[in-house]
Amino acid sequence: MRVFRRRPLSCQEMVELVTDYVEGCLSWRDRRRFESHLSGCDNCTEYLHQMRAMIELTGSLAGDDLNPARQGELLVLFRRWCLESP
């Protein structure tokens, strides 16, 4: 878990912490800084809503919900993302 202290969070830092926030893994201090950023940033607030919606939707998918062509497309995108990630 990456922790940012003292100064306000940037949008990039917020994106890096969003999973920990949703999972309730941030310290109270980092949670407060995260929520402070959200209170002044409509874009990050929307990003958080989108992440929560994605988690809800993907959590309800079953193996048969995607046809084989879509599964293949998603695997290609995921592998590409893995190769491009630092």
Tab-separated table of C-alpha atoms in Angstrom:
chain	number	residue	atom	x	y	z
A	1	MET	CA	0.000	0.000	0.000
A	2	ARG	CA	1.374	3.359	-1.018
A	3	VAL	CA	0.978	6.190	1.501
A	4	PHE	CA	1.075	9.914	0.813
A	5	ARG	CA	1.521	12.326	3.700
A	6	ARG	CA	1.011	16.010	4.520
A	7	ARG	CA	0.253	17.730	1.231
A	8	PRO	CA	-3.126	17.363	-0.488
A	9	LEU	CA	-3.498	14.385	-2.797
A	10	SER	CA	-3.168	14.904	-6.518
A	11	CYS	CA	-5.620	13.213	-8.878
A	12	GLN	CA	-2.939	10.671	-9.839
A	13	GLU	CA	-2.332	9.780	-6.190
A	14	MET	CA	-6.068	9.448	-5.646
A	15	VAL	CA	-6.297	6.995	-8.554
A	16	GLU	CA	-3.444	4.954	-7.056
A	17	LEU	CA	-5.254	4.751	-3.704
A	18	VAL	CA	-8.818	4.151	-4.909
A	19	THR	CA	-8.695	0.360	-4.493
A	20	ASP	CA	-7.368	0.633	-0.945
A	21	TYR	CA	-10.079	3.210	-0.200
A	22	VAL	CA	-12.895	1.032	-1.538
A	23	GLU	CA	-11.546	-1.980	0.373
A	24	GLY	CA	-11.250	0.043	3.602
A	25	CYS	CA	-7.475	-0.411	3.821
A	26	LEU	CA	-6.379	3.215	4.204
A	27	SER	CA	-5.272	4.648	7.531
A	28	TRP	CA	-7.691	7.164	9.014
A	29	ARG	CA	-5.292	9.979	8.016
A	30	ASP	CA	-5.026	8.849	4.393
A	31	ARG	CA	-8.760	8.209	4.258
A	32	ARG	CA	-9.381	11.771	5.445
A	33	ARG	CA	-6.984	13.173	2.823
A	34	PHE	CA	-8.623	10.999	0.149
A	35	GLU	CA	-12.103	12.214	1.082
A	36	SER	CA	-10.856	15.804	1.266
A	37	HIS	CA	-9.637	15.490	-2.323
A	38	LEU	CA	-12.984	14.038	-3.397
A	39	SER	CA	-14.865	16.944	-1.834
A	40	GLY	CA	-13.135	19.346	-4.220
A	41	CYS	CA	-12.717	17.229	-7.358
A	42	ASP	CA	-15.742	16.286	-9.435
A	43	ASN	CA	-13.642	14.194	-11.839
A	44	CYS	CA	-12.226	11.984	-9.082
A	45	THR	CA	-15.648	11.698	-7.468
A	46	GLU	CA	-17.008	10.421	-10.782
A	47	TYR	CA	-14.036	8.054	-11.116
A	48	LEU	CA	-14.815	6.587	-7.682
A	49	HIS	CA	-18.481	6.099	-8.684
A	50	GLN	CA	-17.360	4.341	-11.869
A	51	MET	CA	-14.988	2.074	-9.937
A	52	ARG	CA	-17.729	1.101	-7.488
A	53	ALA	CA	-20.129	0.389	-10.365
A	54	MET	CA	-17.504	-1.738	-12.115
A	55	ILE	CA	-16.845	-3.723	-8.940
A	56	GLU	CA	-20.558	-4.299	-8.464
A	57	LEU	CA	-21.091	-5.376	-12.066
A	58	THR	CA	-18.042	-7.597	-12.393
A	59	GLY	CA	-18.776	-9.213	-9.069
A	60	SER	CA	-22.047	-10.466	-10.488
A	61	LEU	CA	-20.633	-11.918	-13.729
A	62	ALA	CA	-20.705	-15.649	-14.258
A	63	GLY	CA	-18.474	-17.585	-16.633
A	64	ASP	CA	-21.259	-17.968	-19.177
A	65	ASP	CA	-22.123	-14.249	-19.239
A	66	LEU	CA	-19.475	-13.491	-21.878
A	67	ASN	CA	-19.291	-15.234	-25.197
A	68	PRO	CA	-15.884	-16.665	-26.186
A	69	ALA	CA	-15.127	-13.786	-28.590
A	70	ARG	CA	-15.642	-11.191	-25.808
A	71	GLN	CA	-13.571	-13.260	-23.382
A	72	GLY	CA	-10.750	-13.304	-25.935
A	73	GLU	CA	-10.953	-9.540	-26.443
A	74	LEU	CA	-10.777	-8.925	-22.720
A	75	LEU	CA	-7.784	-11.239	-22.341
A	76	VAL	CA	-5.933	-9.437	-25.140
A	77	LEU	CA	-6.619	-6.061	-23.510
A	78	PHE	CA	-5.594	-7.330	-20.086
A	79	ARG	CA	-2.340	-8.806	-21.388
A	80	ARG	CA	-1.557	-5.577	-23.238
A	81	TRP	CA	-2.250	-3.594	-20.078
A	82	CYS	CA	0.049	-5.901	-18.062
A	83	LEU	CA	2.876	-5.401	-20.534
A	84	GLU	CA	2.456	-1.616	-20.559
A	85	SER	CA	2.171	-1.207	-16.776
A	86	PRO	CA	5.332	-0.117	-14.941
